[in-house]
Short mmCIF file of C-alpha atoms in Angstrom, two decimals:
data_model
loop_
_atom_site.label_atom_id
_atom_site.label_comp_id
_atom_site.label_asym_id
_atom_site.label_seq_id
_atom_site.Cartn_x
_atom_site.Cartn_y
_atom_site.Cartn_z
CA UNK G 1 128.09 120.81 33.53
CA UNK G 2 125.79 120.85 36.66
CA UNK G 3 123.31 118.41 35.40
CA UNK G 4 126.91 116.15 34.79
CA UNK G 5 128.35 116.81 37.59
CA UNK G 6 125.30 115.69 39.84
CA UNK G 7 124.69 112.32 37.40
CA UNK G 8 128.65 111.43 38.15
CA UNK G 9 127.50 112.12 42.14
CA UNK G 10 124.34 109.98 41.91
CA UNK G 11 125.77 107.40 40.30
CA UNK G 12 128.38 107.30 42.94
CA UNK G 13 125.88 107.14 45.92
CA UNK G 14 124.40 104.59 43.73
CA UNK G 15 127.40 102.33 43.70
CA UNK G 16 128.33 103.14 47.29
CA UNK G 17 124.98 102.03 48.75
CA UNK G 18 125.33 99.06 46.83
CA UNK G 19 128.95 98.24 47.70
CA UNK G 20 127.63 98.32 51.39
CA UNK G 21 124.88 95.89 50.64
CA UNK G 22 127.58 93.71 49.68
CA UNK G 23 129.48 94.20 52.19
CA UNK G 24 126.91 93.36 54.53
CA UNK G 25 125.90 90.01 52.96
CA UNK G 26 129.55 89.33 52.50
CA UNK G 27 129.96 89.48 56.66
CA UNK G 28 126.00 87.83 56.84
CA UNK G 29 127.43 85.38 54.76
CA UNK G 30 130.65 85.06 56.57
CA UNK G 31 129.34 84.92 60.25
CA UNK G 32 127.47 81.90 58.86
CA UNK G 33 129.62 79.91 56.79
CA UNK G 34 131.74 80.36 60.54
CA UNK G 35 129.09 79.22 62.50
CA UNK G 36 128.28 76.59 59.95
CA UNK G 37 132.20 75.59 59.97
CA UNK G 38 132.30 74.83 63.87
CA UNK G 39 131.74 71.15 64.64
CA UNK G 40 128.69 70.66 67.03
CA UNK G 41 130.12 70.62 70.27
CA UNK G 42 132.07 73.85 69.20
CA UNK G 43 128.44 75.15 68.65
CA UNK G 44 126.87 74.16 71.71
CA UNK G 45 129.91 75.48 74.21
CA UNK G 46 128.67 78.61 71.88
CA UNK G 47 125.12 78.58 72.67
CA UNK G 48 125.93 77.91 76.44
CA UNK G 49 128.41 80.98 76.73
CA UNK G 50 125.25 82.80 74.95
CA UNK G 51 122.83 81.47 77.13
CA UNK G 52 125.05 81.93 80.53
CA UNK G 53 125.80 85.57 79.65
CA UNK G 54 122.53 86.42 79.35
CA UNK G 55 121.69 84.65 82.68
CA UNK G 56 124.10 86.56 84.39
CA UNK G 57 122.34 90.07 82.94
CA UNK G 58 119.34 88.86 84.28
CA UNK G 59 120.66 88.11 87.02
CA UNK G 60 122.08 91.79 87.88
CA UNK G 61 119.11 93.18 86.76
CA UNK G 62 116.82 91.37 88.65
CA UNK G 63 119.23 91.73 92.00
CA UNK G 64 119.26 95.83 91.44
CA UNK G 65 115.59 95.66 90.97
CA UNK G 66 114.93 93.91 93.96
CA UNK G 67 117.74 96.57 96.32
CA UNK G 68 115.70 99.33 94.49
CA UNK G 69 112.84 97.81 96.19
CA UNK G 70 114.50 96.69 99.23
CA UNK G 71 116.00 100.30 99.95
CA UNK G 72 112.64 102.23 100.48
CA UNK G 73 111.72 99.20 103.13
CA UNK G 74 114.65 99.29 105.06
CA UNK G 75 114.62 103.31 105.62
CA UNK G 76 110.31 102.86 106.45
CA UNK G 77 111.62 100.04 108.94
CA UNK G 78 113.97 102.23 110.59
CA UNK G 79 112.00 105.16 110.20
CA UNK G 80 109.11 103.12 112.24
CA UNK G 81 111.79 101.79 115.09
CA UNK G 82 113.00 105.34 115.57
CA UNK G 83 109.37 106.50 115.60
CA UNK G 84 108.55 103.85 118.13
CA UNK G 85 111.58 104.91 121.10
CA UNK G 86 110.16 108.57 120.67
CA UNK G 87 106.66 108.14 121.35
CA UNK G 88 108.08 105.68 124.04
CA UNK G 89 109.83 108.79 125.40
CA UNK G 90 107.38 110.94 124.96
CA UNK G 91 104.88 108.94 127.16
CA UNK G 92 107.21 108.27 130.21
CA UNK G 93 107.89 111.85 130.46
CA UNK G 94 104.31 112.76 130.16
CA UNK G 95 102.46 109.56 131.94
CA UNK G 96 104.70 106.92 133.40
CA UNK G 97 106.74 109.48 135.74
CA UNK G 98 103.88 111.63 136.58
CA UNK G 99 101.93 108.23 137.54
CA UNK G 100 104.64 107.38 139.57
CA UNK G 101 104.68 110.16 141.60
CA UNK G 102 101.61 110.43 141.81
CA UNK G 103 100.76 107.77 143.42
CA UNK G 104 103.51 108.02 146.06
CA UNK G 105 101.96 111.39 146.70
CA UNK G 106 98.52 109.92 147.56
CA UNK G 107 99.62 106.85 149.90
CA UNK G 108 101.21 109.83 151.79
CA UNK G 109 98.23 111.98 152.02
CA UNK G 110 95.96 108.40 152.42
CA UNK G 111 98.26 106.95 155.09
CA UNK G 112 99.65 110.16 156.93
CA UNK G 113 96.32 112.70 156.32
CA UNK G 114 93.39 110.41 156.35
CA UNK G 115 94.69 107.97 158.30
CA UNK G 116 93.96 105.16 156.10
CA UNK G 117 96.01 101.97 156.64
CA UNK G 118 97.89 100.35 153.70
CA UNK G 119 95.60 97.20 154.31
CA UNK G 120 92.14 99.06 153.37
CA UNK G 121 90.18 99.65 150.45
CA UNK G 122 90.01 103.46 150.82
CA UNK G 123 93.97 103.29 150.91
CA UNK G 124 93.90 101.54 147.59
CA UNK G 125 91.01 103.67 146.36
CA UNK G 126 93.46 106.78 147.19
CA UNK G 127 96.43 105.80 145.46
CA UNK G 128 94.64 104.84 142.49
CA UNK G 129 93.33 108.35 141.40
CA UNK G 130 96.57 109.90 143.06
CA UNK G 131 97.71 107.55 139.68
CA UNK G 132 94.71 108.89 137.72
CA UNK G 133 95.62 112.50 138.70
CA UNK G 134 99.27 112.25 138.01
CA UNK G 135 98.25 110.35 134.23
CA UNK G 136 95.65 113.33 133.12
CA UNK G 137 97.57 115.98 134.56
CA UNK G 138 101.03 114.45 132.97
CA UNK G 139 99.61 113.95 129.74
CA UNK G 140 97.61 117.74 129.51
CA UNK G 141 100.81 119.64 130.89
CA UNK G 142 102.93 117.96 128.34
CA UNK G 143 100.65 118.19 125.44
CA UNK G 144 99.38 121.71 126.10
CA UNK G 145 103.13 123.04 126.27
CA UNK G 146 104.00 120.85 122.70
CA UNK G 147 101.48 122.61 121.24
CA UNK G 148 102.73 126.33 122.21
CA UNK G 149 106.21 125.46 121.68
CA UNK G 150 106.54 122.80 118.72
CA UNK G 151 103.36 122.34 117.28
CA UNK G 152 100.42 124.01 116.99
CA UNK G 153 98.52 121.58 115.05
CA UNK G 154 97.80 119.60 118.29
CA UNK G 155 94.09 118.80 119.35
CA UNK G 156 94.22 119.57 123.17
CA UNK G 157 90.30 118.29 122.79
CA UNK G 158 91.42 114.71 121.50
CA UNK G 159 94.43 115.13 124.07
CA UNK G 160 91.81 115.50 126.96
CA UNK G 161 89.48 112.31 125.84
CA UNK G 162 92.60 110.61 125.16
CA UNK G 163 93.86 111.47 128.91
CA UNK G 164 90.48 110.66 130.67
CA UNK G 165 90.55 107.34 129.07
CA UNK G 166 94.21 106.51 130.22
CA UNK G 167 93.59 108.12 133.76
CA UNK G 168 90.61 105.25 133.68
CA UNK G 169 93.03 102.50 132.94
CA UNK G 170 95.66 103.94 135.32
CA UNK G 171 92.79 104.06 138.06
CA UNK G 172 92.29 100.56 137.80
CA UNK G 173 95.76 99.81 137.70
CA UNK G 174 96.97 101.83 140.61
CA UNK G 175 93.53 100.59 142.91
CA UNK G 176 95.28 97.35 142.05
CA UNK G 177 98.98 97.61 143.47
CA UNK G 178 98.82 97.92 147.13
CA UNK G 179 96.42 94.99 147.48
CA UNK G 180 98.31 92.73 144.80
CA UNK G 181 101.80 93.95 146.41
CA UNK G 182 99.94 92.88 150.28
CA UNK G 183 98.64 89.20 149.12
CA UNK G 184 101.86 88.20 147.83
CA UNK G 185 104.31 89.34 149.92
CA UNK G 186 101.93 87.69 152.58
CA UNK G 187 102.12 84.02 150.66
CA UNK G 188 106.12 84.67 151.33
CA UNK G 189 106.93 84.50 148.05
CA UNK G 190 110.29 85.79 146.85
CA UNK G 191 111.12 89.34 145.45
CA UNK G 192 111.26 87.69 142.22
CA UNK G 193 107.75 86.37 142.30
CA UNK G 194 106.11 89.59 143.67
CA UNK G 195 107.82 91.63 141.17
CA UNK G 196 106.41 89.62 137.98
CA UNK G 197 102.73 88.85 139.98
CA UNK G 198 102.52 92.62 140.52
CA UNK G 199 103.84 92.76 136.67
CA UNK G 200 100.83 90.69 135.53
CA UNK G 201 98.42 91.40 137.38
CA UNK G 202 98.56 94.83 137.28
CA UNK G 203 99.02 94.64 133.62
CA UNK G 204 95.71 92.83 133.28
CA UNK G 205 94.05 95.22 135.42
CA UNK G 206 95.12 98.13 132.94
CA UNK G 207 93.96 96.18 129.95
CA UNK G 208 90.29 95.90 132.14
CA UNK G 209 90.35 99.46 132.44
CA UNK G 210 91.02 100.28 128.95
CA UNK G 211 88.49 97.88 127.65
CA UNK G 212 85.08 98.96 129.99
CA UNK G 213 86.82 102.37 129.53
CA UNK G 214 86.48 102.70 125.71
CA UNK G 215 82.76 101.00 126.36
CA UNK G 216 81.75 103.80 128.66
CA UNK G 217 83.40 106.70 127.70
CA UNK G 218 83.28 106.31 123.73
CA UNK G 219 79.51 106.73 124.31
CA UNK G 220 80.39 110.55 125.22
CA UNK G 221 84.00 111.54 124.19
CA UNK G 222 84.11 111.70 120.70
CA UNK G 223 87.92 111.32 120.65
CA UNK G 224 87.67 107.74 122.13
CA UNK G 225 87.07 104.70 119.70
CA UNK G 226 84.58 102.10 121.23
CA UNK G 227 86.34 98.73 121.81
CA UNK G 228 87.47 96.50 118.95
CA UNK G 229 89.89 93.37 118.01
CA UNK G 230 92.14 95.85 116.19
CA UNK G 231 92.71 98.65 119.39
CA UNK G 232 92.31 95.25 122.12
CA UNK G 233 96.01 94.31 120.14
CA UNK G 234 97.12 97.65 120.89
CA UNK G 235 95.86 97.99 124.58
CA UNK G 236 97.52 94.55 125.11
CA UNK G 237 100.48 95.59 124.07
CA UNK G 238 100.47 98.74 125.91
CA UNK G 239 99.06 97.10 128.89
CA UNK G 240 102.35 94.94 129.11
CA UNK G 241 104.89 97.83 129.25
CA UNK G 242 102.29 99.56 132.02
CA UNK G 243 103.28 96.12 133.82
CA UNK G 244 106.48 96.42 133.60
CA UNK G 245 106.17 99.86 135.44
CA UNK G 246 104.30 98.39 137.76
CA UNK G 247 106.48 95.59 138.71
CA UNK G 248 109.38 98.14 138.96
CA UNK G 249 107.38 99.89 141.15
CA UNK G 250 107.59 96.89 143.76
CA UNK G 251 111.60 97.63 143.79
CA UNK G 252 110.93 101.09 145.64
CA UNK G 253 109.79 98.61 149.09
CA UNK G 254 113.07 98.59 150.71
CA UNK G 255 111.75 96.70 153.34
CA UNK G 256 110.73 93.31 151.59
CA UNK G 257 113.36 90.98 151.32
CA UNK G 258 116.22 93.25 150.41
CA UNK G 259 118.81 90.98 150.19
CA UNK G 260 116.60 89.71 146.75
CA UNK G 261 115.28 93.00 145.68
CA UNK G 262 117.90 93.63 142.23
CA UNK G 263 116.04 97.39 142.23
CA UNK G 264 116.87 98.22 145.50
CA UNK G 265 119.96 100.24 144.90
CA UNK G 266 118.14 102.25 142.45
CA UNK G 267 114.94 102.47 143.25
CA UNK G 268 114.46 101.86 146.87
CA UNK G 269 113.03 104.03 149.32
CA UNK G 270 114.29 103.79 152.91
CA UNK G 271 112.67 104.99 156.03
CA UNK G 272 113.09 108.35 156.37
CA UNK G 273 113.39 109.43 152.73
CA UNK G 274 112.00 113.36 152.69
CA UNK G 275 108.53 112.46 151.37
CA UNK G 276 109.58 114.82 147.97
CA UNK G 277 112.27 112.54 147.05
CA UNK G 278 110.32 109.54 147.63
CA UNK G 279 107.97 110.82 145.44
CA UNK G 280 110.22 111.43 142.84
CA UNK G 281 112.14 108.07 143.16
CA UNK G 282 108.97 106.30 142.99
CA UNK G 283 108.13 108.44 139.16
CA UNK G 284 111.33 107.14 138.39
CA UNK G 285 110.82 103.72 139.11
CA UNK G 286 108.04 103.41 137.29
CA UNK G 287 109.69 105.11 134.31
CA UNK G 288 112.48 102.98 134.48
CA UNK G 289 110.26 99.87 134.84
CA UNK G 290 108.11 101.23 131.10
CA UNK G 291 111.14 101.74 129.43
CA UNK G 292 112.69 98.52 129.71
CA UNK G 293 109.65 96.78 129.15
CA UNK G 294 108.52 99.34 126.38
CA UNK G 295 112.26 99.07 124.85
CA UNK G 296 111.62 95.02 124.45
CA UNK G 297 108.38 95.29 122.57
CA UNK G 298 109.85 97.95 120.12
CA UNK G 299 112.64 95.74 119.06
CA UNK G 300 110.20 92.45 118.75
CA UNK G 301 107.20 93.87 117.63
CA UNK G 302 106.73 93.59 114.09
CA UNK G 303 106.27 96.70 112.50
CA UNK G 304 102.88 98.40 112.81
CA UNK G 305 101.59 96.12 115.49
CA UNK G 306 102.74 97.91 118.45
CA UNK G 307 100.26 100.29 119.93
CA UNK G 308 102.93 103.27 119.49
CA UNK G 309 102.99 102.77 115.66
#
């Protein structure tokens, strides 16, 4: 009865399987006896809805390929810009305000102490390392109280080379100002004029300093690269925002041409400003003056071609 029972069962799954073969030619057969009964423009309105379906698929997959790509970009790019503002932070706190006051602590001592005039070259000489001073000290003070407080991964070595070779820059820079600031406010020129002369030519003075400063001092700080066309992009840039500080810096002379001087109100220092607050006004002219400029080149720079990448 078993040995029946199972030959009735086989027999069955036999005839199933081969009712489904037949059913499957039958609808083979069908599909094309109904592709074969559609006249030819019939069949090619078919083979275009084919063909435009599967264009559009390829379409959406291609165009969530290419966001999937796109999305990692966008978050490095913003990522970068936000990286950019606070290292741009991080150095007028540390450098541009300290360099600021700095200096107006040194024409004090130069003109008031020494009794150097504003005309001479130890005047100039003065101010400049009062700059220097106010750069190395900025940039140590900052750097040595990140490291106890946020991280302690900082190199206060590399900090120090890093310092002496800005200090250089902001030497040559500072020399620079009083002289620059006396020859053209004695052409006449407007505010205007003295403001973006002192811009660029302090600017280029910075970019000197940086350049014969990595060709010295890379010779015996091993924390400073010697000068090449990749860094000379990133000093330029750099050396533009310094500019701008400078040329802010010319807004603190209430005396010149007030009526034309647009930093007056903010920046200017009057006679008989407590030397202190003069001191401080002039740090935050200069900081003012870095940011603005600083702010411009992180919006247009292309990313990773700003020094502060």
């Amino acid at each position: 009865m078993f040995v029946a029972a199972s030959t009735r069962v086989l027999a069955a799954g036999k005839h199933n399987g081969a009712l489904a073969r037949q059913l499957r030619l039958m609808s083979s057969i069908n599909q094309n006896n109904s592709n074969n009964s559609l006249s030819p423009s019939q069949k090619r309105k078919e083979e275009r809805r084919k063909f435009h379906s599967t264009s559009r698929r390829d379409q959406a997959d291609a165009a969530e390929a290419k966001t999937e790509e796109q999305a990692p970009v966008a978050t490095a790019e913003s990522s970068g810009m936000l990286n950019r503002f606070i290292v741009t932070a991080e150095v007028t706190v540390s450098k541009i305000f300290p360099a600021g006051f700095g200096w107006q602590s040194s024409s004090i001592l130069a003109e008031n102490t020494l009794g150097y005039s504003p005309e001479t070259m130890s005047f100039a000489m003065t101010t400049g390392l009062g700059d220097a001073v106010g750069v190395l000290g900025g940039h140590m003070l900052y750097y040595t109280a990140k490291k106890s407080a946020v991280d302690s991964s900082i190199n206060l070595t590399a900090e120090l080379h890093t310092g002496i070779l800005l200090a250089s820059a902001a030497f040559c820079s500072g020399t620079a100002w009083q002289p620059l600031v006396n020859a053209l406010q004695g052409a006449n020129l407007s505010f205007n004029e003295v403001f973006l002369g002192t811009w660029a030519g302090c600017g280029l003075a910075f970019y000197g300093g940086l350049r014969v400063g990595r060709t010295i001092l890379s010779g015996y700080l091993t924390h400073v690269h010697e000068p090449t066309y990749e860094n000379s992009k990133n000093d330029a840039s750099l050396s533009v925002a310094i500019g701008g500080a400078t040329g802010f810096f010319v807004g603190t002379d209430a005396a010149y041409l007030p009526e034309q001087n647009f930093l007056i109100k903010a920046v200017g220092i009057a006679d008989g400003t407590p030397d202190l607050t003069g001191c401080a006004i002039a740090g935050s002219s200069t900081a003012l003056g870095f940011v603005s400029a600083q702010s411009a080149l992180n919006v247009v720079y292309p990313a990773k071609k700003c020094w502060n990448d």
